[in-house]
Coordinates of C-alpha atoms in Angstrom, one line a residue:
M219 CA 29.2 -3.9 -2.1
K220 CA 28.8 -0.1 -2.2
Y221 CA 25.7 1.9 -3.1
D222 CA 24.6 5.5 -2.8
A223 CA 21.7 4.4 -0.7
V224 CA 20.5 1.2 1.0
V225 CA 16.8 0.9 1.8
M226 CA 15.8 -1.6 4.5
G227 CA 12.3 -2.8 3.6
G228 CA 10.6 -3.5 0.3
G229 CA 7.0 -2.3 0.9
L230 CA 5.3 0.8 -0.5
A231 CA 7.6 3.3 1.4
G232 CA 10.8 1.4 0.4
L233 CA 9.8 0.9 -3.2
I234 CA 8.7 4.5 -3.9
C235 CA 11.8 5.8 -2.2
G236 CA 13.9 3.4 -4.4
I237 CA 12.1 4.5 -7.6
R238 CA 12.7 8.2 -6.9
L239 CA 16.4 7.6 -6.1
T240 CA 17.1 5.5 -9.2
Q241 CA 15.1 7.9 -11.3
S242 CA 17.6 10.6 -10.2
G243 CA 20.6 8.4 -11.2
L244 CA 21.6 7.2 -7.8
S245 CA 22.5 3.5 -7.1
C246 CA 20.1 1.9 -4.6
A247 CA 19.7 -1.5 -3.1
I248 CA 16.5 -2.6 -1.3
V249 CA 16.8 -5.4 1.3
S250 CA 13.4 -7.1 1.5
A251 CA 12.7 -9.8 4.0
G252 CA 9.7 -11.2 2.2
Q253 CA 6.0 -10.6 1.8
N254 CA 4.9 -7.1 2.6
A255 CA 1.7 -5.4 3.5
L256 CA 1.0 -4.5 -0.1
H257 CA 0.0 -8.1 -0.7
F258 CA -2.9 -7.6 1.8
S259 CA -4.0 -4.2 0.5
S260 CA -7.1 -3.3 -1.6
G261 CA -5.0 -1.7 -4.3
S262 CA -6.3 1.8 -3.3
F263 CA -4.3 4.5 -1.6
D264 CA -5.5 6.6 1.3
L265 CA -4.0 10.1 1.9
L266 CA -6.2 11.3 4.8
T267 CA -9.8 10.4 5.4
H268 CA -10.4 11.4 9.0
L269 CA -8.8 13.7 11.6
P270 CA -7.8 12.3 15.0
N271 CA -11.0 13.7 16.5
G272 CA -13.0 11.5 14.0
Q273 CA -14.0 14.4 11.7
R274 CA -14.5 13.2 8.1
V275 CA -12.0 14.7 5.6
E276 CA -13.2 15.3 2.0
K277 CA -10.4 17.5 0.9
P278 CA -7.2 16.1 2.5
L279 CA -4.7 18.8 1.5
N280 CA -7.0 21.5 3.0
A281 CA -7.1 19.5 6.3
L282 CA -3.4 19.5 6.9
E283 CA -3.4 22.6 9.1
K284 CA -6.1 21.3 11.3
L285 CA -4.2 18.0 11.5
S286 CA -1.1 19.8 12.7
E287 CA -3.2 21.4 15.5
L288 CA -4.7 18.1 16.6
S289 CA -1.6 15.9 16.0
P290 CA 1.7 17.8 15.9
M291 CA 3.7 14.5 15.9
H292 CA 1.9 13.1 12.8
P293 CA 4.5 12.7 10.0
Y294 CA 2.5 15.2 7.8
S295 CA 2.7 17.7 10.6
R296 CA 6.4 17.2 11.1
L297 CA 7.1 17.8 7.4
G298 CA 4.8 20.8 7.1
K299 CA 1.8 21.5 4.8
L300 CA 3.8 22.8 1.8
S301 CA 6.2 19.9 1.8
V302 CA 3.3 17.4 2.0
I303 CA 1.4 19.0 -0.9
K304 CA 4.5 19.0 -3.1
L305 CA 5.3 15.3 -2.2
T306 CA 1.7 14.3 -2.8
H307 CA 1.7 15.6 -6.3
L308 CA 5.1 13.9 -6.9
A309 CA 3.6 10.7 -5.7
E310 CA 0.7 10.9 -8.1
S311 CA 3.1 11.5 -10.9
L312 CA 5.5 8.7 -10.0
L313 CA 2.7 6.2 -9.6
Q314 CA 1.4 7.0 -13.0
Q315 CA 4.9 6.9 -14.6
S316 CA 5.4 3.4 -13.0
G317 CA 2.4 2.1 -15.1
L318 CA -0.3 2.1 -12.5
K319 CA -3.7 3.1 -13.9
L320 CA -5.3 5.0 -11.1
K321 CA -8.3 7.4 -10.7
G322 CA -8.7 10.1 -8.1
S323 CA -7.0 13.3 -7.0
S324 CA -5.6 14.8 -3.8
D325 CA -7.9 17.8 -4.4
E326 CA -10.8 15.7 -3.1
N327 CA -11.3 12.1 -1.8
H328 CA -13.7 9.8 -3.5
D329 CA -15.7 6.7 -2.4
R330 CA -14.7 3.3 -3.5
I331 CA -17.1 0.3 -3.2
T332 CA -15.8 -2.3 -0.7
P333 CA -16.2 -6.1 -0.9
M334 CA -19.2 -5.6 1.4
G335 CA -20.9 -3.1 -0.9
H336 CA -20.2 -0.2 1.4
K337 CA -18.7 3.1 0.4
R338 CA -15.2 4.0 1.8
L339 CA -13.3 7.3 1.4
T340 CA -10.0 7.1 -0.4
W341 CA -7.5 9.1 -2.5
L342 CA -6.5 6.9 -5.5
S343 CA -8.1 3.7 -6.8
P344 CA -7.3 1.3 -9.6
D345 CA -9.4 2.0 -12.8
C346 CA -11.0 -1.4 -12.4
V347 CA -12.5 -0.7 -9.0
P348 CA -16.0 0.8 -8.8
T349 CA -15.9 4.4 -7.4
V350 CA -18.2 7.3 -7.0
N351 CA -17.4 11.0 -6.6
L352 CA -18.5 12.6 -3.3
H353 CA -22.0 13.8 -3.1
H354 CA -22.9 12.1 -6.3
K355 CA -25.2 9.2 -6.9
M356 CA -23.8 5.9 -8.1
K357 CA -24.7 5.4 -11.8
F358 CA -24.0 1.9 -12.9
G359 CA -27.3 1.0 -14.4
K360 CA -28.5 -2.6 -13.7
I361 CA -25.7 -4.3 -11.8
A362 CA -25.0 -8.0 -11.8
V363 CA -22.8 -9.0 -8.8
V364 CA -21.2 -12.3 -9.8
G365 CA -19.6 -14.6 -7.3
I366 CA -17.8 -17.8 -7.9
E367 CA -19.5 -21.0 -6.5
G368 CA -17.5 -22.3 -3.6
F369 CA -15.4 -19.2 -3.2
L370 CA -16.0 -18.1 0.4
D371 CA -13.9 -14.9 0.3
F372 CA -16.6 -13.0 -1.7
Q373 CA -20.3 -13.0 -1.0
P374 CA -22.3 -11.4 -3.9
Q375 CA -25.6 -11.4 -1.9
L376 CA -24.0 -9.1 0.8
V377 CA -22.8 -6.7 -1.9
A378 CA -26.1 -6.7 -3.7
D379 CA -28.1 -6.1 -0.6
E380 CA -26.0 -3.1 0.4
L381 CA -26.1 -1.6 -3.1
K382 CA -29.9 -2.0 -3.1
R383 CA -30.0 0.1 0.1
E384 CA -28.3 2.8 -2.0
G385 CA -31.2 2.6 -4.4
L386 CA -29.4 0.6 -7.1
H387 CA -31.0 -2.1 -9.3
T388 CA -28.8 -5.1 -8.3
E389 CA -29.0 -8.9 -8.6
A390 CA -26.6 -11.5 -7.1
H391 CA -25.4 -14.5 -9.0
Y392 CA -23.1 -17.4 -8.5
V393 CA -21.2 -18.8 -11.5
H394 CA -20.1 -22.4 -11.6
L395 CA -16.8 -22.8 -13.5
P396 CA -16.0 -26.5 -14.0
L397 CA -12.4 -25.6 -14.7
L398 CA -12.1 -24.7 -11.0
D399 CA -13.4 -28.0 -9.7
R400 CA -10.0 -29.3 -8.7
L401 CA -9.3 -26.2 -6.6
R402 CA -12.8 -26.3 -5.1
E403 CA -12.0 -29.7 -3.6
N404 CA -9.6 -28.0 -1.2
P405 CA -11.1 -24.9 0.4
S406 CA -7.8 -23.8 1.8
E407 CA -6.5 -23.5 -1.8
F408 CA -9.6 -21.9 -3.2
R409 CA -8.2 -18.4 -3.0
A410 CA -8.2 -15.4 -5.3
I411 CA -4.6 -15.9 -6.5
N412 CA -5.0 -19.5 -7.3
I413 CA -8.3 -18.9 -9.1
A414 CA -6.6 -16.2 -11.2
R415 CA -3.9 -18.6 -12.3
W416 CA -6.7 -20.6 -14.0
L417 CA -8.9 -17.7 -15.2
D418 CA -5.9 -16.0 -16.8
R419 CA -5.2 -18.8 -19.2
P420 CA -6.3 -17.8 -22.7
E421 CA -7.6 -21.4 -23.4
N422 CA -10.1 -21.1 -20.5
M423 CA -11.6 -17.8 -21.7
P424 CA -14.4 -19.4 -23.9
Q425 CA -15.6 -21.4 -21.0
I426 CA -15.7 -18.4 -18.6
V427 CA -17.6 -16.3 -21.1
E428 CA -20.1 -19.2 -21.8
E429 CA -20.8 -19.6 -18.1
I430 CA -21.2 -15.9 -17.2
S431 CA -23.0 -14.7 -20.2
P432 CA -26.5 -16.0 -19.3
L433 CA -26.3 -14.6 -15.8
V434 CA -25.6 -11.0 -16.9
A435 CA -27.7 -10.8 -20.1
D436 CA -29.9 -8.0 -18.6
A437 CA -27.2 -6.2 -16.7
D438 CA -25.4 -3.0 -17.7
T439 CA -22.5 -3.4 -15.3
I440 CA -20.8 -6.4 -13.7
F441 CA -19.2 -6.5 -10.3
M442 CA -17.1 -9.5 -9.6
P443 CA -14.3 -10.5 -7.2
A444 CA -10.7 -9.6 -8.2
C445 CA -9.8 -13.1 -9.3
I446 CA -8.6 -12.3 -12.8
G447 CA -5.5 -10.5 -14.2
L448 CA -2.8 -11.5 -11.7
D449 CA 0.2 -10.6 -13.8
N450 CA -1.4 -7.9 -15.9
E451 CA -4.9 -6.6 -16.9
T452 CA -5.0 -8.4 -20.3
P453 CA -7.3 -11.3 -19.2
F454 CA -9.6 -8.8 -17.4
L455 CA -9.9 -6.6 -20.5
E456 CA -10.5 -9.6 -22.8
L457 CA -13.3 -10.8 -20.5
Q458 CA -14.9 -7.4 -20.6
K459 CA -14.6 -7.2 -24.4
Q460 CA -16.2 -10.7 -24.9
L461 CA -19.0 -10.0 -22.5
G462 CA -19.6 -6.6 -24.0
K463 CA -20.3 -5.0 -20.6
T464 CA -18.4 -2.9 -18.2
I465 CA -16.8 -5.0 -15.4
Y466 CA -15.5 -3.8 -12.1
L467 CA -13.4 -5.8 -9.7
L468 CA -13.8 -5.8 -5.9
P469 CA -10.8 -6.7 -3.7
T470 CA -11.1 -10.0 -1.7
L471 CA -9.7 -11.2 1.5
P472 CA -5.9 -11.4 1.5
P473 CA -3.8 -12.3 -0.3
S474 CA -5.1 -9.5 -2.6
L475 CA -4.7 -9.8 -6.3
L476 CA -4.9 -6.0 -6.7
G477 CA -2.4 -5.5 -4.0
I478 CA 0.1 -8.0 -5.5
R479 CA -0.3 -6.5 -8.9
L480 CA 0.4 -3.1 -7.4
H481 CA 3.6 -4.4 -5.7
E482 CA 4.8 -6.1 -8.9
T483 CA 4.3 -3.0 -11.0
L484 CA 6.3 -0.8 -8.6
L485 CA 9.0 -3.4 -8.4
R486 CA 9.3 -3.6 -12.2
Q487 CA 9.7 0.1 -12.3
F488 CA 12.4 0.1 -9.7
R489 CA 14.3 -2.6 -11.5
R490 CA 13.9 -1.0 -14.9
Q491 CA 15.7 2.1 -13.5
G492 CA 18.6 0.0 -12.4
G493 CA 17.6 -0.7 -8.8
I494 CA 18.8 -3.8 -7.0
L495 CA 16.4 -5.9 -5.0
M496 CA 17.7 -8.4 -2.5
P497 CA 14.6 -10.5 -1.8
G498 CA 14.3 -13.0 1.1
D499 CA 17.1 -11.2 2.8
K500 CA 17.2 -9.3 6.1
V501 CA 19.5 -6.8 7.7
T502 CA 21.1 -8.5 10.8
S503 CA 23.5 -5.8 12.0
V504 CA 24.2 -2.1 11.6
N505 CA 27.7 -0.7 11.8
C506 CA 28.0 2.8 13.1
V507 CA 30.8 5.3 13.5
G508 CA 29.8 8.2 15.7
S509 CA 26.4 9.5 14.6
R510 CA 26.5 7.9 11.1
I511 CA 25.9 4.4 9.7
E512 CA 28.8 3.1 7.6
S513 CA 27.4 -0.3 6.5
V514 CA 24.9 -3.0 7.2
N515 CA 25.3 -6.8 7.2
T516 CA 22.5 -9.1 6.0
R517 CA 21.6 -12.7 6.5
N518 CA 22.3 -13.8 3.0
H519 CA 25.5 -11.9 2.5
G520 CA 27.3 -13.0 5.7
N521 CA 30.5 -11.0 6.2
I522 CA 30.1 -9.0 2.9
A523 CA 28.8 -5.6 4.2
L524 CA 26.5 -3.3 2.2
K525 CA 28.1 0.1 2.3
A526 CA 26.3 3.3 1.5
S527 CA 26.4 7.1 2.2
Q528 CA 22.7 7.1 3.1
F529 CA 20.2 4.6 4.6
V530 CA 16.4 4.4 4.9
L531 CA 14.5 2.3 7.5
A532 CA 11.2 1.2 6.0
T533 CA 10.7 -2.1 7.8
G534 CA 7.0 -1.7 8.6
S535 CA 5.2 -1.9 11.9
F536 CA 4.2 -4.9 14.0
F537 CA 2.9 -6.9 11.0
N538 CA 6.3 -7.0 9.4
N539 CA 8.3 -7.1 12.6
G540 CA 9.6 -3.6 12.1
L541 CA 8.4 -3.2 15.7
V542 CA 8.2 -5.9 18.3
A543 CA 5.9 -6.0 21.3
E544 CA 6.6 -8.1 24.4
F545 CA 4.4 -8.2 27.4
D546 CA 5.7 -5.1 29.0
R547 CA 7.6 -3.3 26.3
V548 CA 7.7 -2.3 22.6
Y549 CA 11.0 -2.0 20.8
E550 CA 12.6 -1.5 17.3
P551 CA 14.6 -4.8 16.9
L552 CA 17.3 -3.7 14.4
M553 CA 19.0 -0.9 16.4
N554 CA 16.8 -0.4 19.4
L555 CA 16.0 3.1 18.1
D556 CA 14.1 5.6 20.3
L557 CA 10.3 5.3 20.1
C558 CA 7.6 7.8 20.6
D559 CA 6.1 7.9 24.0
I560 CA 4.7 4.5 24.9
P561 CA 2.1 4.4 27.7
P562 CA 1.8 1.7 30.3
R563 CA 0.8 -1.8 29.1
A564 CA -2.8 -1.4 30.2
Q565 CA -3.2 1.6 27.9
W566 CA -2.0 0.0 24.7
T567 CA -5.4 -1.1 23.5
N568 CA -9.0 0.3 23.6
T569 CA -11.7 -2.1 24.9
E570 CA -14.0 -0.9 22.1
F571 CA -13.0 -3.1 19.2
F572 CA -13.7 -0.5 16.4
A573 CA -12.3 2.4 18.3
S574 CA -8.8 3.9 17.6
Q575 CA -6.2 1.6 19.1
P576 CA -3.3 3.4 20.8
Y577 CA -0.7 0.8 19.8
M578 CA -1.4 1.7 16.1
S579 CA 0.5 5.0 16.6
F580 CA 3.6 3.5 18.2
G581 CA 6.7 3.9 16.2
V582 CA 10.2 5.3 15.8
Q583 CA 11.0 8.8 17.1
T584 CA 12.6 11.1 14.6
D585 CA 13.8 14.6 14.2
S586 CA 12.0 17.2 12.0
Q587 CA 13.6 15.7 8.9
L588 CA 12.4 12.1 9.8
R589 CA 15.9 11.0 10.7
A590 CA 16.0 8.3 13.3
Q591 CA 17.2 8.9 16.9
K592 CA 19.0 6.7 19.3
D593 CA 19.5 7.6 23.0
G594 CA 18.3 11.1 22.1
Q595 CA 20.9 11.6 19.3
T596 CA 20.0 11.9 15.6
I597 CA 21.6 9.4 13.3
E598 CA 22.6 11.7 10.5
N599 CA 22.2 9.4 7.5
L600 CA 19.3 7.1 8.5
Y601 CA 15.8 8.3 7.4
V602 CA 12.6 6.6 8.5
A603 CA 9.7 6.0 6.2
G604 CA 6.4 4.2 6.3
A605 CA 4.6 2.3 9.0
V606 CA 7.6 2.1 11.3
L607 CA 7.2 5.8 12.0
G608 CA 5.3 6.9 15.1
G609 CA 2.6 9.5 15.6
F610 CA -0.2 8.4 13.4
D611 CA -3.0 5.9 13.2
P612 CA -3.1 4.5 9.6
L613 CA -6.6 2.9 10.1
T614 CA -8.8 5.4 11.8
E615 CA -7.1 8.4 10.2
G616 CA -7.0 6.7 6.7
C617 CA -3.5 7.7 5.9
G618 CA -1.4 4.6 5.8
A619 CA -0.5 4.6 2.1
G620 CA -0.2 8.3 2.2
V621 CA 2.4 8.4 5.0
S622 CA 4.3 5.6 3.2
L623 CA 4.5 7.5 0.0
I624 CA 5.1 11.0 1.5
S625 CA 7.8 9.8 3.9
G626 CA 9.4 7.6 1.3
L627 CA 9.6 10.4 -1.2
H628 CA 10.8 12.8 1.5
A629 CA 13.7 10.5 2.4
A630 CA 14.6 10.2 -1.3
G631 CA 14.5 14.0 -1.7
E632 CA 16.8 14.5 1.3
I633 CA 19.2 11.9 -0.1
I634 CA 19.2 13.4 -3.6
G635 CA 19.9 16.8 -2.0
Y636 CA 22.8 15.4 -0.1
F637 CA 24.5 14.1 -3.2
E638 CA 23.8 17.3 -5.2
Q639 CA 25.4 19.4 -2.4
H640 CA 28.3 16.9 -2.2
K641 CA 28.8 17.2 -5.9
A642 CA 28.7 21.0 -5.8
E643 CA 31.3 21.1 -3.1
Q644 CA 33.6 18.8 -5.1
V645 CA 33.3 21.1 -8.1
E646 CA 34.0 24.1 -5.9
V647 CA 37.2 22.5 -4.5
T648 CA 38.3 21.5 -8.0
Q649 CA 37.9 25.1 -9.2

């Protein structure tokens, strides 16, 4: 099987790369081992919320120069300010074209309300998530925070108490939904996704409205856990319509309904454009000739190699086994690629739990174009994207989704440029 490009990894970086490639008319296959980090995400996207020195970032694009001074090995720094700005705007456009309804802008971060009621800086958020512009007061009127009785992954009283500290008129309620009694008998199954499968059924909507209506009679706005609208937002919009009040959803503990819906939306766009997804598969070996990859073999395809002119490594970090840590070493398991400088084992972690953890910045070493290196030599047709890259801390710097989007689109742009140049050379030879 031959493609223009093969992407190894089906997370955010791999999907956005595949979407851009197929949009440009190139054939692309994504090899995806299974569940990715998007299923554990809040549904919001961070671009850059803090500099490595801890300084808060309100205007992420304006902070890129300072970031380069403090962290020259950060993927944004490697690509340069102008490139990152261009790719950021492209990411916003592609996400919208894929069908995601998002609010926010790279011009300025905004605050989203977390499942604990706190405010957290971010770049883009789903329309259904409560947000507030920086240096503005939250204006939701009287808020009813509605939890589901027996659902331990969301505590409405915690949210209400925190919002009260912000000066908001808030009350916490629990709704008992008899239709969930069977799930409630098994706490391990009483999770957001399973709840949504029941709440999304049209025949259950009258009971849901009947149970919630008395609790929110005096409220202007309703906050509730993201347990409705798994496949699409239709059930959520119908509930909002029947209650006659604005409803906002707060993400719950993983697996996250908003994260899963994000993944499925991007995946549908990739497939609509002709992309090929190989789910439940894994690259097992890479076949190189000199400084180029010729093909890869996967677990499900046996001796049938996947051939391509260009490849992208987007296998994730430790969570997805894109990186592997043993007691005394960290390595990239597919090709044993070069990694950024790894300190001695005793320096991998910080004893302060909430401090920046050094191991979070471990990852694959690349050249300035984010092409992988092995034994100090650049692999000409292997681009690296997403969490497997080294040089950044996605948590404390608030840039995980941004790095995935920017590096994935950068890889796609380089590959598109390669084929455009190749086509131009062929035309010149013909003439």
